[in-house]
XYZ file of C-alpha atoms in Angstrom:
744
model
C -46.777 44.721 -153.625
C -45.805 44.994 -157.298
C -45.640 48.199 -159.310
C -48.759 47.128 -161.185
C -50.544 46.546 -157.882
C -49.552 50.006 -156.656
C -50.873 51.567 -159.843
C -54.145 49.670 -159.677
C -54.628 50.666 -156.043
C -54.742 54.302 -157.171
C -57.753 53.652 -159.409
C -60.413 53.636 -156.629
C -58.955 56.824 -155.111
C -58.919 58.519 -158.518
C -62.515 57.482 -159.103
C -63.572 59.041 -155.788
C -61.854 62.306 -156.696
C -63.526 62.407 -160.106
C -66.912 61.626 -158.577
C -66.382 64.440 -156.093
C -66.183 66.783 -159.070
C -69.138 65.142 -160.801
C -71.465 65.193 -157.788
C -70.748 68.701 -156.518
C -74.194 70.196 -155.773
C -75.588 72.656 -158.279
C -78.141 74.280 -155.998
C -77.380 77.658 -154.478
C -77.087 77.629 -150.709
C -75.858 74.073 -150.216
C -74.015 73.777 -146.907
C -70.356 72.784 -147.280
C -70.828 71.712 -150.917
C -67.382 70.149 -151.304
C -67.905 67.923 -148.282
C -71.351 66.992 -149.558
C -69.746 65.981 -152.856
C -67.240 63.806 -150.972
C -70.103 62.103 -149.118
C -71.925 61.446 -152.380
C -68.767 60.136 -154.047
C -68.001 57.849 -151.112
C -71.518 56.399 -151.144
C -71.424 55.859 -154.900
C -68.042 54.152 -154.687
C -68.985 52.052 -151.669
C -72.245 50.906 -153.235
C -70.470 50.065 -156.479
C -67.792 48.102 -154.609
C -70.413 46.030 -152.786
C -72.466 45.374 -155.914
C -69.365 44.347 -157.883
C -68.480 41.787 -155.233
C -72.020 40.419 -155.147
C -72.331 40.266 -158.936
C -68.928 38.725 -159.608
C -69.412 36.384 -156.664
C -72.664 35.141 -158.166
C -70.793 34.558 -161.443
C -67.953 32.721 -159.633
C -65.609 35.404 -160.978
C -63.891 36.871 -157.913
C -60.628 37.174 -159.828
C -58.082 39.886 -160.372
C -58.809 40.410 -164.092
C -62.526 40.798 -163.394
C -61.920 43.349 -160.637
C -59.410 45.294 -162.725
C -61.926 45.495 -165.560
C -64.681 46.584 -163.158
C -62.572 49.391 -161.704
C -61.331 50.626 -165.071
C -64.925 50.781 -166.236
C -65.901 52.679 -163.088
C -62.981 55.071 -163.530
C -63.998 55.775 -167.127
C -67.587 56.443 -166.048
C -66.424 58.749 -163.245
C -64.131 60.639 -165.630
C -66.968 61.060 -168.139
C -69.332 62.309 -165.432
C -66.725 64.738 -164.115
C -66.069 66.065 -167.609
C -69.774 66.622 -168.274
C -70.189 68.319 -164.901
C -67.214 70.572 -165.604
C -68.610 71.588 -168.989
C -72.048 72.350 -167.593
C -70.638 74.345 -164.695
C -70.619 78.092 -164.767
C -67.395 79.906 -165.688
C -64.202 79.330 -163.777
C -65.314 81.661 -161.068
C -68.692 82.861 -159.980
C -69.850 85.147 -157.217
C -71.339 83.352 -154.299
C -74.942 84.107 -153.499
C -75.572 86.387 -150.550
C -76.727 84.519 -147.483
C -80.512 84.170 -147.342
C -82.553 85.448 -144.489
C -82.939 82.957 -141.631
C -85.939 80.702 -142.092
C -88.053 80.164 -138.994
C -88.200 76.614 -137.743
C -91.284 74.952 -139.157
C -91.492 77.072 -142.299
C -91.540 75.187 -145.583
C -88.752 75.927 -147.996
C -89.209 75.288 -151.712
C -86.989 72.667 -153.281
C -83.666 74.023 -154.385
C -83.527 76.719 -151.737
C -82.532 76.775 -148.138
C -80.299 78.473 -145.599
C -76.596 78.402 -146.187
C -74.264 78.430 -143.228
C -72.442 81.755 -143.465
C -68.707 81.820 -143.085
C -67.675 83.343 -139.770
C -65.539 86.437 -139.499
C -61.801 86.294 -139.031
C -62.114 86.082 -135.277
C -63.994 82.800 -135.585
C -66.909 84.039 -133.521
C -69.299 81.657 -135.232
C -72.700 81.894 -136.810
C -74.802 84.960 -137.116
C -72.365 87.119 -139.097
C -72.948 87.548 -142.824
C -69.778 87.395 -144.893
C -69.057 89.758 -147.708
C -69.757 88.308 -151.151
C -66.680 86.632 -152.521
C -65.703 84.654 -155.579
C -65.375 80.914 -155.293
C -62.878 79.131 -157.539
C -63.847 75.925 -159.280
C -60.458 75.039 -160.701
C -57.746 73.383 -158.576
C -55.947 76.720 -158.531
C -59.145 78.421 -157.384
C -59.665 75.895 -154.628
C -56.081 76.360 -153.502
C -56.562 80.122 -153.477
C -59.726 79.725 -151.405
C -57.869 77.489 -148.945
C -55.063 80.033 -148.650
C -57.589 82.799 -148.096
C -59.320 80.760 -145.407
C -56.020 80.140 -143.642
C -55.120 83.831 -143.870
C -58.388 84.948 -142.309
C -58.406 82.263 -139.633
C -57.664 83.120 -136.047
C -54.775 81.648 -134.107
C -56.991 79.130 -132.356
C -58.526 77.977 -135.638
C -55.108 77.477 -137.186
C -54.012 75.478 -134.173
C -57.086 73.262 -134.401
C -56.693 72.726 -138.141
C -52.988 71.976 -137.783
C -53.635 69.460 -135.016
C -56.297 67.642 -137.047
C -54.087 67.577 -140.133
C -51.108 66.351 -138.124
C -53.081 63.523 -136.521
C -54.505 62.416 -139.877
C -51.054 62.367 -141.475
C -49.555 60.421 -138.565
C -52.377 57.899 -138.839
C -51.661 57.559 -142.556
C -48.000 56.921 -141.815
C -48.791 54.193 -139.297
C -51.419 52.671 -141.590
C -48.891 52.394 -144.406
C -46.022 51.088 -142.303
C -47.823 48.612 -140.039
C -48.865 45.135 -141.098
C -52.463 44.151 -140.247
C -52.347 42.852 -136.664
C -55.829 43.266 -135.251
C -56.893 40.201 -133.243
C -60.307 39.758 -134.859
C -58.747 40.278 -138.274
C -56.439 37.315 -137.696
C -59.430 35.205 -136.676
C -62.131 36.065 -139.182
C -61.917 39.447 -140.990
C -58.932 38.598 -143.189
C -59.468 34.806 -143.452
C -62.898 35.653 -144.840
C -61.249 37.621 -147.661
C -58.799 34.813 -148.363
C -61.568 32.220 -148.573
C -63.349 34.329 -151.196
C -60.168 34.679 -153.224
C -59.435 30.959 -152.990
C -62.883 29.750 -154.030
C -63.755 32.594 -156.418
C -67.255 33.177 -155.020
C -69.149 34.120 -151.859
C -70.626 30.757 -150.966
C -70.186 29.701 -147.357
C -67.588 27.134 -146.348
C -67.080 24.623 -143.566
C -65.388 26.342 -140.628
C -65.039 26.143 -136.867
C -65.177 29.955 -136.675
C -68.795 30.928 -137.334
C -67.965 34.654 -137.498
C -66.234 34.053 -140.822
C -69.655 33.574 -142.412
C -72.252 35.048 -140.029
C -70.923 38.578 -139.396
C -71.920 41.161 -142.077
C -69.065 41.440 -144.608
C -69.318 45.015 -145.932
C -65.896 46.177 -144.746
C -64.309 42.927 -145.917
C -65.830 43.498 -149.363
C -63.745 46.673 -149.551
C -60.671 44.765 -148.401
C -61.319 42.160 -151.094
C -60.949 44.829 -153.771
C -57.537 45.845 -152.431
C -56.515 42.213 -152.008
C -57.222 41.383 -155.645
C -55.909 44.647 -157.072
C -52.599 44.599 -155.158
C -52.107 40.879 -154.541
C -51.527 41.333 -150.797
C -52.584 43.094 -147.614
C -50.115 45.986 -147.588
C -52.845 48.602 -148.062
C -55.587 46.967 -146.003
C -55.261 49.504 -143.176
C -56.155 52.317 -145.589
C -59.811 51.306 -145.657
C -60.292 52.278 -142.015
C -58.038 55.319 -142.442
C -60.202 56.574 -145.307
C -63.296 55.871 -143.207
C -61.792 57.956 -140.401
C -61.238 60.875 -142.777
C -64.811 60.455 -143.983
C -66.068 60.609 -140.393
C -64.205 63.876 -139.822
C -65.590 65.482 -142.990
C -69.148 64.313 -142.377
C -69.114 65.335 -138.706
C -67.797 68.789 -139.604
C -70.541 69.164 -142.212
C -73.186 68.106 -139.685
C -71.881 70.860 -137.431
C -72.241 73.376 -140.270
C -75.771 72.167 -141.035
C -76.736 72.776 -137.410
C -75.534 76.381 -137.592
C -71.892 76.020 -136.593
C -69.357 78.359 -138.123
C -65.802 77.585 -139.091
C -64.551 77.402 -135.525
C -67.324 75.048 -134.427
C -66.577 72.756 -137.357
C -62.872 72.704 -136.513
C -63.606 71.952 -132.855
C -65.799 69.029 -133.919
C -63.107 67.627 -136.187
C -60.472 68.164 -133.491
C -62.402 66.398 -130.719
C -63.155 63.468 -132.999
C -59.649 63.187 -134.472
C -57.984 63.296 -131.050
C -60.232 60.599 -129.564
C -57.879 57.631 -128.965
C -60.379 55.070 -130.258
C -60.653 56.945 -133.565
C -56.891 57.471 -133.867
C -56.128 53.792 -133.238
C -58.886 52.333 -135.372
C -57.855 54.550 -138.295
C -54.710 52.418 -138.655
C -56.476 49.072 -138.255
C -58.371 46.430 -140.222
C -61.286 46.527 -137.800
C -64.711 47.535 -139.131
C -66.088 50.039 -136.616
C -64.908 53.210 -138.362
C -66.289 51.985 -141.681
C -69.688 51.523 -140.044
C -69.423 54.936 -138.348
C -68.594 56.597 -141.675
C -71.722 55.219 -143.362
C -73.842 56.297 -140.376
C -72.347 59.810 -140.549
C -73.118 59.954 -144.282
C -76.734 59.066 -143.541
C -76.888 61.723 -140.815
C -75.646 64.575 -142.974
C -78.056 63.649 -145.778
C -80.941 63.499 -143.298
C -80.151 66.990 -142.027
C -80.356 68.290 -145.597
C -83.948 67.072 -145.593
C -85.075 68.980 -142.517
C -85.871 72.187 -144.404
C -86.210 71.190 -148.017
C -87.838 68.419 -149.962
C -85.450 65.577 -150.701
C -84.689 64.924 -154.350
C -84.472 61.505 -155.952
C -80.690 61.566 -156.009
C -80.535 62.126 -152.259
C -83.110 59.392 -151.701
C -80.864 56.966 -153.556
C -77.908 58.157 -151.475
C -79.864 57.640 -148.242
C -80.739 54.146 -149.373
C -77.099 53.451 -150.157
C -76.000 54.750 -146.749
C -78.592 52.563 -145.029
C -77.651 49.483 -147.013
C -73.915 50.004 -146.578
C -74.409 50.383 -142.831
C -76.447 47.188 -142.654
C -73.995 45.145 -144.713
C -71.039 46.436 -142.657
C -72.269 46.243 -139.064
C -75.871 45.650 -138.151
C -75.574 47.669 -134.935
C -75.171 50.833 -137.020
C -78.864 50.581 -137.899
C -79.568 51.531 -134.284
C -78.569 55.052 -135.345
C -79.801 55.007 -138.936
C -83.318 54.045 -137.808
C -83.935 57.176 -135.675
C -82.259 59.304 -138.343
C -84.681 58.076 -140.980
C -87.596 58.679 -138.616
C -86.401 62.277 -138.182
C -86.112 62.629 -141.948
C -89.587 61.203 -142.530
C -91.203 63.497 -139.970
C -89.475 66.536 -141.464
C -90.557 65.584 -144.971
C -94.150 65.059 -143.824
C -94.122 68.435 -142.079
C -92.959 70.103 -145.265
C -95.570 68.256 -147.276
C -98.424 69.162 -144.926
C -97.271 72.776 -144.759
C -97.452 73.118 -148.553
C -100.031 75.678 -149.680
C -102.420 74.284 -152.289
C -103.370 77.800 -153.375
C -101.573 78.839 -156.564
C -98.916 81.484 -156.148
C -100.327 84.681 -157.674
C -103.994 83.893 -156.984
C -106.289 86.929 -157.054
C -108.755 87.884 -154.381
C -111.670 86.806 -156.611
C -110.185 83.322 -156.970
C -108.747 83.772 -160.433
C -105.113 82.995 -161.091
C -102.647 85.452 -162.533
C -100.935 84.471 -165.753
C -97.701 82.609 -165.170
C -98.607 81.673 -161.594
C -96.942 78.546 -160.284
C -99.023 75.976 -158.451
C -97.364 74.699 -155.316
C -97.504 70.981 -154.583
C -100.573 69.734 -152.771
C -100.109 68.171 -149.300
C -101.540 64.820 -150.381
C -99.057 64.618 -153.227
C -96.238 65.555 -150.882
C -97.245 62.873 -148.382
C -97.376 60.279 -151.153
C -93.946 61.392 -152.323
C -92.568 60.994 -148.788
C -94.008 57.506 -148.501
C -92.645 56.613 -151.920
C -89.252 58.025 -150.985
C -89.210 55.931 -147.808
C -89.975 52.803 -149.810
C -87.227 53.692 -152.278
C -84.691 54.063 -149.444
C -85.572 50.616 -148.133
C -85.434 49.069 -151.602
C -81.987 50.501 -152.315
C -80.788 49.331 -148.898
C -82.153 45.860 -149.629
C -80.171 45.712 -152.869
C -76.959 46.234 -150.885
C -77.589 43.935 -147.933
C -80.202 41.571 -149.361
C -77.880 39.038 -151.046
C -75.900 38.490 -147.844
C -79.059 38.136 -145.750
C -80.429 35.685 -148.288
C -77.329 33.508 -147.977
C -77.489 33.620 -144.175
C -81.200 32.772 -144.182
C -80.676 29.873 -146.568
C -77.850 28.520 -144.386
C -79.297 29.029 -140.901
C -83.007 29.588 -141.433
C -82.834 33.100 -139.959
C -81.516 36.381 -141.462
C -79.585 37.144 -138.268
C -77.672 33.876 -138.306
C -77.490 30.934 -135.919
C -78.829 31.058 -132.344
C -75.333 31.368 -130.866
C -74.865 34.661 -132.716
C -78.354 35.988 -131.959
C -77.919 35.237 -128.261
C -74.301 36.272 -127.712
C -74.352 40.000 -128.478
C -77.995 41.218 -128.305
C -79.636 41.719 -124.920
C -81.777 38.781 -123.845
C -83.568 40.695 -121.073
C -85.399 43.947 -121.661
C -86.968 44.723 -118.304
C -86.161 48.280 -117.128
C -83.868 47.246 -114.220
C -81.734 45.070 -116.524
C -81.499 47.806 -119.146
C -80.521 50.323 -116.461
C -77.746 48.083 -115.132
C -76.514 47.412 -118.664
C -76.473 51.137 -119.448
C -74.555 51.948 -116.259
C -71.943 49.279 -116.992
C -71.530 50.469 -120.590
C -71.162 54.036 -119.334
C -68.627 52.983 -116.710
C -66.461 51.301 -119.359
C -66.863 54.118 -121.897
C -65.843 56.813 -119.378
C -63.016 54.878 -117.739
C -59.859 56.794 -116.768
C -56.401 55.865 -115.442
C -57.672 56.759 -111.958
C -58.078 53.284 -110.454
C -59.845 54.461 -107.237
C -62.461 56.262 -109.330
C -62.985 53.144 -111.425
C -63.307 50.967 -108.336
C -65.759 53.245 -106.545
C -67.927 53.557 -109.655
C -67.971 49.804 -110.226
C -68.831 49.079 -106.604
C -71.696 51.559 -106.761
C -73.086 49.938 -109.921
C -72.747 46.412 -108.531
C -74.333 47.430 -105.236
C -77.164 49.232 -107.002
C -77.767 46.224 -109.257
C -78.039 43.946 -106.238
C -80.435 46.392 -104.613
C -82.869 46.273 -107.549
C -82.565 42.506 -107.978
C -80.315 42.315 -111.048
C -77.193 40.175 -111.184
C -74.504 42.468 -112.678
C -72.828 39.388 -114.197
C -76.042 37.891 -115.607
C -75.247 36.101 -118.895
C -78.485 37.467 -120.367
C -77.043 40.989 -120.214
C -73.315 40.172 -120.327
C -71.331 38.892 -123.291
C -69.855 35.409 -122.996
C -68.045 34.680 -119.744
C -66.759 38.223 -119.221
C -66.917 39.848 -115.805
C -67.675 43.468 -114.979
C -65.735 45.698 -114.380
C -62.847 45.664 -116.820
C -60.238 48.477 -117.110
C -60.569 50.262 -120.458
C -58.389 53.356 -120.136
C -55.284 51.928 -121.827
C -54.932 53.017 -125.507
C -55.827 49.676 -127.053
C -57.710 49.773 -130.356
C -60.347 47.301 -129.165
C -61.334 48.762 -125.809
C -59.895 52.229 -125.080
C -62.388 54.535 -123.362
C -63.327 58.032 -124.534
C -64.151 60.004 -121.365
C -63.336 63.423 -122.843
C -65.160 63.133 -126.146
C -68.010 61.245 -124.503
C -68.507 63.809 -121.751
C -68.373 66.732 -124.193
C -70.860 64.986 -126.479
C -73.291 64.280 -123.636
C -73.111 67.876 -122.410
C -73.628 69.163 -125.943
C -76.599 66.842 -126.449
C -78.154 67.896 -123.139
C -77.801 71.604 -123.936
C -79.143 71.102 -127.468
C -82.127 69.227 -126.066
C -83.003 71.508 -123.143
C -81.686 74.929 -124.169
C -80.881 74.851 -127.887
C -81.131 78.619 -128.217
C -77.993 78.985 -126.119
C -76.198 77.337 -129.026
C -78.036 78.971 -131.934
C -81.496 80.624 -131.728
C -82.114 80.183 -135.461
C -81.328 76.445 -135.421
C -83.165 75.568 -132.202
C -85.552 73.139 -133.905
C -82.967 71.127 -135.851
C -80.646 71.113 -132.839
C -83.289 69.666 -130.564
C -84.352 67.112 -133.174
C -80.798 65.980 -133.765
C -80.140 65.752 -130.019
C -83.212 63.530 -129.647
C -81.791 61.224 -132.337
C -78.411 61.050 -130.590
C -79.894 60.301 -127.189
C -82.327 57.775 -128.678
C -79.393 56.039 -130.356
C -77.487 55.750 -127.090
C -80.541 54.494 -125.211
C -81.367 51.945 -127.914
C -77.768 50.727 -127.938
C -77.763 50.137 -124.197
C -81.140 48.381 -124.435
C -80.088 46.110 -127.304
C -76.353 45.347 -126.928
C -74.883 43.449 -123.980
C -72.024 44.875 -121.957
C -68.620 43.556 -122.976
C -65.040 44.668 -122.193
C -64.476 45.788 -125.801
C -67.895 47.378 -126.115
C -66.420 50.868 -126.501
C -65.545 50.236 -130.121
C -69.133 49.123 -130.747
C -70.221 52.605 -129.607
C -67.981 54.379 -132.107
C -70.811 55.097 -134.552
C -72.818 56.796 -131.783
C -69.787 58.855 -130.742
C -69.236 60.109 -134.299
C -72.913 61.007 -134.453
C -72.786 62.932 -131.154
C -69.495 64.849 -131.393
C -70.945 67.664 -133.602
C -73.098 68.670 -130.632
C -69.930 68.934 -128.542
C -68.344 71.190 -131.151
C -71.412 73.415 -131.290
C -71.642 73.707 -127.507
C -67.965 74.516 -127.068
C -68.102 77.126 -129.825
C -71.123 78.736 -128.163
C -69.212 78.776 -124.892
C -66.259 80.543 -126.500
C -68.598 82.933 -128.307
C -70.281 83.966 -125.069
C -66.868 84.571 -123.537
C -65.937 86.964 -126.336
C -69.228 88.887 -125.994
C -69.354 92.063 -123.850
C -70.128 91.401 -120.220
C -73.638 92.325 -119.148
C -72.778 92.611 -115.488
C -70.723 95.644 -114.437
C -69.367 93.810 -111.429
C -67.678 91.371 -113.750
C -69.222 88.299 -112.121
C -70.496 86.846 -115.374
C -67.279 87.663 -117.159
C -65.360 85.842 -114.440
C -67.571 82.785 -114.706
C -67.160 82.759 -118.467
C -63.417 83.050 -118.133
C -63.292 80.069 -115.794
C -65.505 78.055 -118.133
C -63.381 79.009 -121.130
C -60.142 78.090 -119.394
C -61.680 74.763 -118.384
C -62.816 74.108 -121.962
C -59.390 74.938 -123.377
C -57.784 72.649 -120.802
C -60.100 69.824 -121.784
C -59.265 70.316 -125.471
C -55.553 70.348 -124.699
C -55.944 67.124 -122.721
C -57.818 65.617 -125.650
C -54.959 66.554 -127.973
C -52.475 64.928 -125.608
C -54.590 61.765 -125.475
C -54.659 61.554 -129.266
C -50.913 62.041 -129.601
C -50.171 59.486 -126.896
C -52.524 56.990 -128.525
C -50.639 57.213 -131.800
C -47.250 57.270 -130.096
C -47.733 54.465 -127.565
C -51.051 52.848 -128.531
C -51.496 49.131 -129.008
C -50.939 47.151 -131.154
C -49.485 49.813 -133.507
C -47.313 52.614 -132.234
C -44.733 55.105 -133.403
C -42.213 54.830 -130.571
C -41.144 52.344 -127.929
C -41.241 48.577 -128.005
C -43.182 47.394 -131.038
C -42.654 50.623 -133.008
C -43.579 50.419 -136.680
C -40.106 51.791 -137.440
C -38.120 49.130 -135.582
C -40.280 45.971 -135.633
C -40.115 43.500 -138.509
C -43.172 42.875 -140.665
C -43.769 39.398 -139.273
C -43.267 40.411 -135.660
C -45.637 43.359 -136.170
C -48.379 40.926 -137.118
C -47.901 39.117 -133.796
C -47.609 42.019 -131.375
C -50.819 40.771 -129.745
C -49.255 37.354 -129.188
C -45.467 37.548 -129.736
C -44.951 33.984 -128.515
C -46.917 32.614 -131.463
C -44.821 34.173 -134.243
C -42.098 31.528 -134.340
C -44.533 28.683 -133.703
C -46.516 29.431 -136.850
C -43.313 29.640 -138.885
C -42.031 26.373 -137.439
C -45.201 24.450 -138.301
C -45.622 26.019 -141.742
C -42.004 25.277 -142.679
C -42.443 21.594 -141.820
C -45.643 21.370 -143.843
C -44.077 23.069 -146.863
C -41.050 20.783 -146.733
C -43.365 17.762 -146.773
C -44.740 18.824 -150.141
C -48.318 18.772 -148.861
C -50.909 20.266 -151.233
C -54.229 19.878 -149.429
C -53.965 20.989 -145.811
C -56.523 20.486 -143.051
C -57.287 23.107 -140.382
C -58.040 22.290 -136.754
C -58.953 25.334 -134.645
C -61.422 26.786 -132.171
C -63.801 29.729 -132.499
C -61.318 32.451 -131.488
C -58.084 31.053 -132.951
C -55.864 32.743 -135.522
C -56.295 31.396 -139.041
C -54.882 34.194 -141.172
C -51.162 33.363 -140.653
C -51.711 30.046 -142.422
C -52.939 31.856 -145.524
C -49.737 33.893 -145.581
C -47.231 31.156 -144.741
C -48.697 28.411 -146.913
C -49.343 30.530 -149.999
C -48.067 28.847 -153.149
C -44.794 30.030 -154.763
C -46.674 31.658 -157.657
C -48.823 33.656 -155.231
C -51.923 31.496 -155.512
C -53.931 30.706 -152.377
C -53.160 27.502 -150.478
C -55.705 24.688 -150.460
C -56.902 24.934 -146.856
C -59.941 22.965 -145.685
C -61.552 22.753 -142.268
C -61.661 19.460 -140.392
C -64.393 20.859 -138.098
C -67.542 22.774 -138.965
C -70.189 24.662 -137.025
C -72.338 24.984 -140.147
C -74.893 22.153 -140.201
C -75.113 22.115 -144.002
C -71.343 22.335 -144.554
C -69.671 19.107 -143.420
C -65.939 19.238 -142.696
C -63.340 17.486 -144.800
C -62.257 13.995 -143.806
C -58.825 13.977 -142.094
C -57.698 11.175 -144.402
C -58.410 13.370 -147.456
C -55.640 15.880 -146.672
C -51.868 15.721 -147.024
C -51.128 17.525 -143.745
C -52.891 19.025 -140.750
C -52.136 22.314 -138.985
C -53.612 23.062 -135.572
C -54.031 26.027 -133.235
C -55.266 26.202 -129.671
C -56.003 22.832 -128.116
C -53.644 19.891 -128.534
C -56.263 17.326 -127.386
C -58.743 18.668 -129.967
C -56.084 18.323 -132.620
C -55.067 14.826 -131.556
C -58.673 13.597 -131.876
C -58.692 14.418 -135.579
C -55.231 13.142 -136.500
C -55.482 9.778 -138.324
C -53.805 6.788 -136.750
C -50.162 6.451 -137.603
C -49.621 10.145 -138.364
C -46.869 12.065 -136.614
C -48.173 14.904 -134.429
C -45.884 17.722 -133.286
C -47.232 20.394 -130.980
C -45.772 23.348 -129.137
C -47.643 25.727 -126.851
C -50.291 27.054 -129.287
C -49.456 25.681 -132.749
C -49.006 22.140 -134.018
C -48.958 20.091 -137.192
C -49.438 16.469 -138.218
C -47.995 14.591 -141.206
C -48.715 11.116 -142.568
C -46.053 8.420 -142.570
C -43.313 9.003 -145.108
C -43.652 12.786 -145.188
C-alpha cells in the first residue's frame, strides 16, 4: 500500500469522528450520548458508502479518482457539520442535569424528555443510585478528564473488565493489520466480487460459475470496494469487520444502559461479547457476519430510544438506514430487525394513544389559560407513527432497492435463482421439522470440547427426530449434503460454538421475560419487551434457516442482540450478593455466594476462551504454526489450503510468461478465484482481463474458449479438459491447472 493510499484510508475514519461530534444528541437525558453519536455517525457513513457505490456504479465510474472525490466531499461536509455543532453547543463545560424521577412503564413522555441512566456509585452496584451533579467536558481534554475520573471511581472488577475488553480489541486490531485476507468464502466470492467491480467499472452482473458472486447481498463488499479503490490493495480489508466488532460492543453496551444497566452491567455486556470466540475471530476477517450484526445492533438501540418518547424525523431516517444496511448486507439480519420494528411501532402507538387531547392549563369551566400548550391528539400521533413506518421502509428501499432490482431483472425474483432460495431457507415448516431444526442448531451452537456430551446430545436429537417422524438429515431442513452432527467447538472463524455467551444470554432472556423486576423494577416493561424480541428472533431463525455446520456464524446477529440481557442478569446477580442478607441463618447469603462464585468462574472461562481464540484460532493466530508473525503473506492467504499455494503460483507464472492478455476461468461453485486476481494483475496495478468460460446466469453467456489467450482452472481436471480447445497444451496438478495454445 502506497503512502497516498494510507493517507486516503484515514479519510473515512476521520469523517466518522467528525460526524460523531456533529451528531451528538442535544436533548437532555439521552442515554450514553457519545455512543449514540457513534451509532448515528456509523449509519450516516455506511449509508453514504452504499449510495456512492450505487450512484457511481450506475454512471460506470467505479474508479479511484471518483471515490477519492466522493470521500473528500464527505469529509468536508462532516467537518462543516462538526464545526456548526461545536459553535451551537453550550460553553466548554456544562452541568449535567439531575436524573429525572423514574417514569412508570406505560406513561407517555413528551418529546425531548425521558429517563437517563444514572451513573452507578464507585462500587459498581448498578442502577438505582443517583449520582451527584457533575460537569461534563465537551473538549477532547474534557473527555479525557471524564475518562480519567471514571477510571478513578471504578471498582477493581470494573477495571478488570474494561482492561480485558480493551486488550482483546487491541489484539484483534493487531491481527487484522498483520494478517492477509484468508477467509474461505472471501477467496471464492467476497473478494472476487470486489475485483470484478473494479475491473468493469460498474455493478452489472457478469458470467460466472459461482452464483454467490452476484446473488448474495453485497453490502459488506461495498465497504471493501471503498478500501480497495482508495488504497489499491487488500491490506486493510480486515478492518471493516474489526470496526463492525467495535460497533457491536458500543451498541450492545448502550442497549444495556437503555434497559437500566449501570456501568458494571455495561462492562459485563461488552466483556461477554468481546470474549466470545466467534466475535474475536470474525473481527480479524473479511467475512460479513459482524457487519450485519453491527447494523442490527444499531437498529436495536434506536428502537429502544423510541419506547418512552416519540421518535423524531432524524431517528426515523436512521432506523431506515439501519434496516436498509442490514438488508443489503445479509438478508437474514432482517429476522431480527422485523421484530424490533414491530416493538418500536407498538411503543409509538401506545404513546400516541396515551396522549391527552385536553390542553395543558385547561380550567374547570373548559376555558384555556393563556399560554397553555395543546398536546398532540391521538389521531395525529397514530398518523405520524404510520407515516414514520412508511418513511423507514422507503429509506431502507433506497439502500437495498437497486441491488434487488438487478437481481429481479436477472433471475425474475428478488431473492435470486431457485438454487439460492432452496439451499439456505427452510423448505418445511411443520412444527416437528422446525423443532428438529431448532434442536440441531442449538446442539451446534452450544458445542463443547467434551466429545461424550456432544455424542449423547446428538443421539438424543436423532432418536427424538425418528420418534416424531422427521429425518434428521432431510435435505428440506439441512443445507446441501451436510450431515448432523458436526463438531463446532474448535476456534474456527466459520463454525466455532458459543456455549458460554449463548447460555448466559438465554438465562438473561428467560429472567427478563418471566421475572424482569429481579433485574430492574423500573425497567420491567422494556426488559420484557426486549426479551420477547430476542426470543422471537431466535425462534424465527430456527424456523427459517436450515441447519448447517457453519450455522453458528449466521446466528451472530442474534447473539449480539441477546448479550445485553446476559450483562443485566449477571449485574443483578452481583448486586443481590452485595445486598445485606435477609436471613439471619445465612442460608440466602450462602446461596448468593455460590451463585456469585459460579458467575465469576464462567466469566473467567469466557475470558480464557477469547484469549485462546486469538492466540490459537484458525485461520489467523498470534502464536504457533501459522502465526501472523512468522508466516509469509502468501502462505497466510492459504492457511486453509496450504497445498494450493505453490500450485497457483506455478500456473500463474506460466500464464504470465506466455504473454497472455485475455485469460479464461474454469472453476466450480466453491473454488477459489481470488488468487488469480492477485497473481495475474498487470505490472501497472490494473486488473487482469479474466473472463468465465462457464456461467450459471442464463442471461450471461460465457466467453468462447477460442477467444482467450490462456485458460486457468481450479478443482476438476475433467471439467477443465472439456473446455480446452483442441491442440492446446493442458497442464494440471492436484487442484490447479492451466492451458496454453500452440506456440505459447
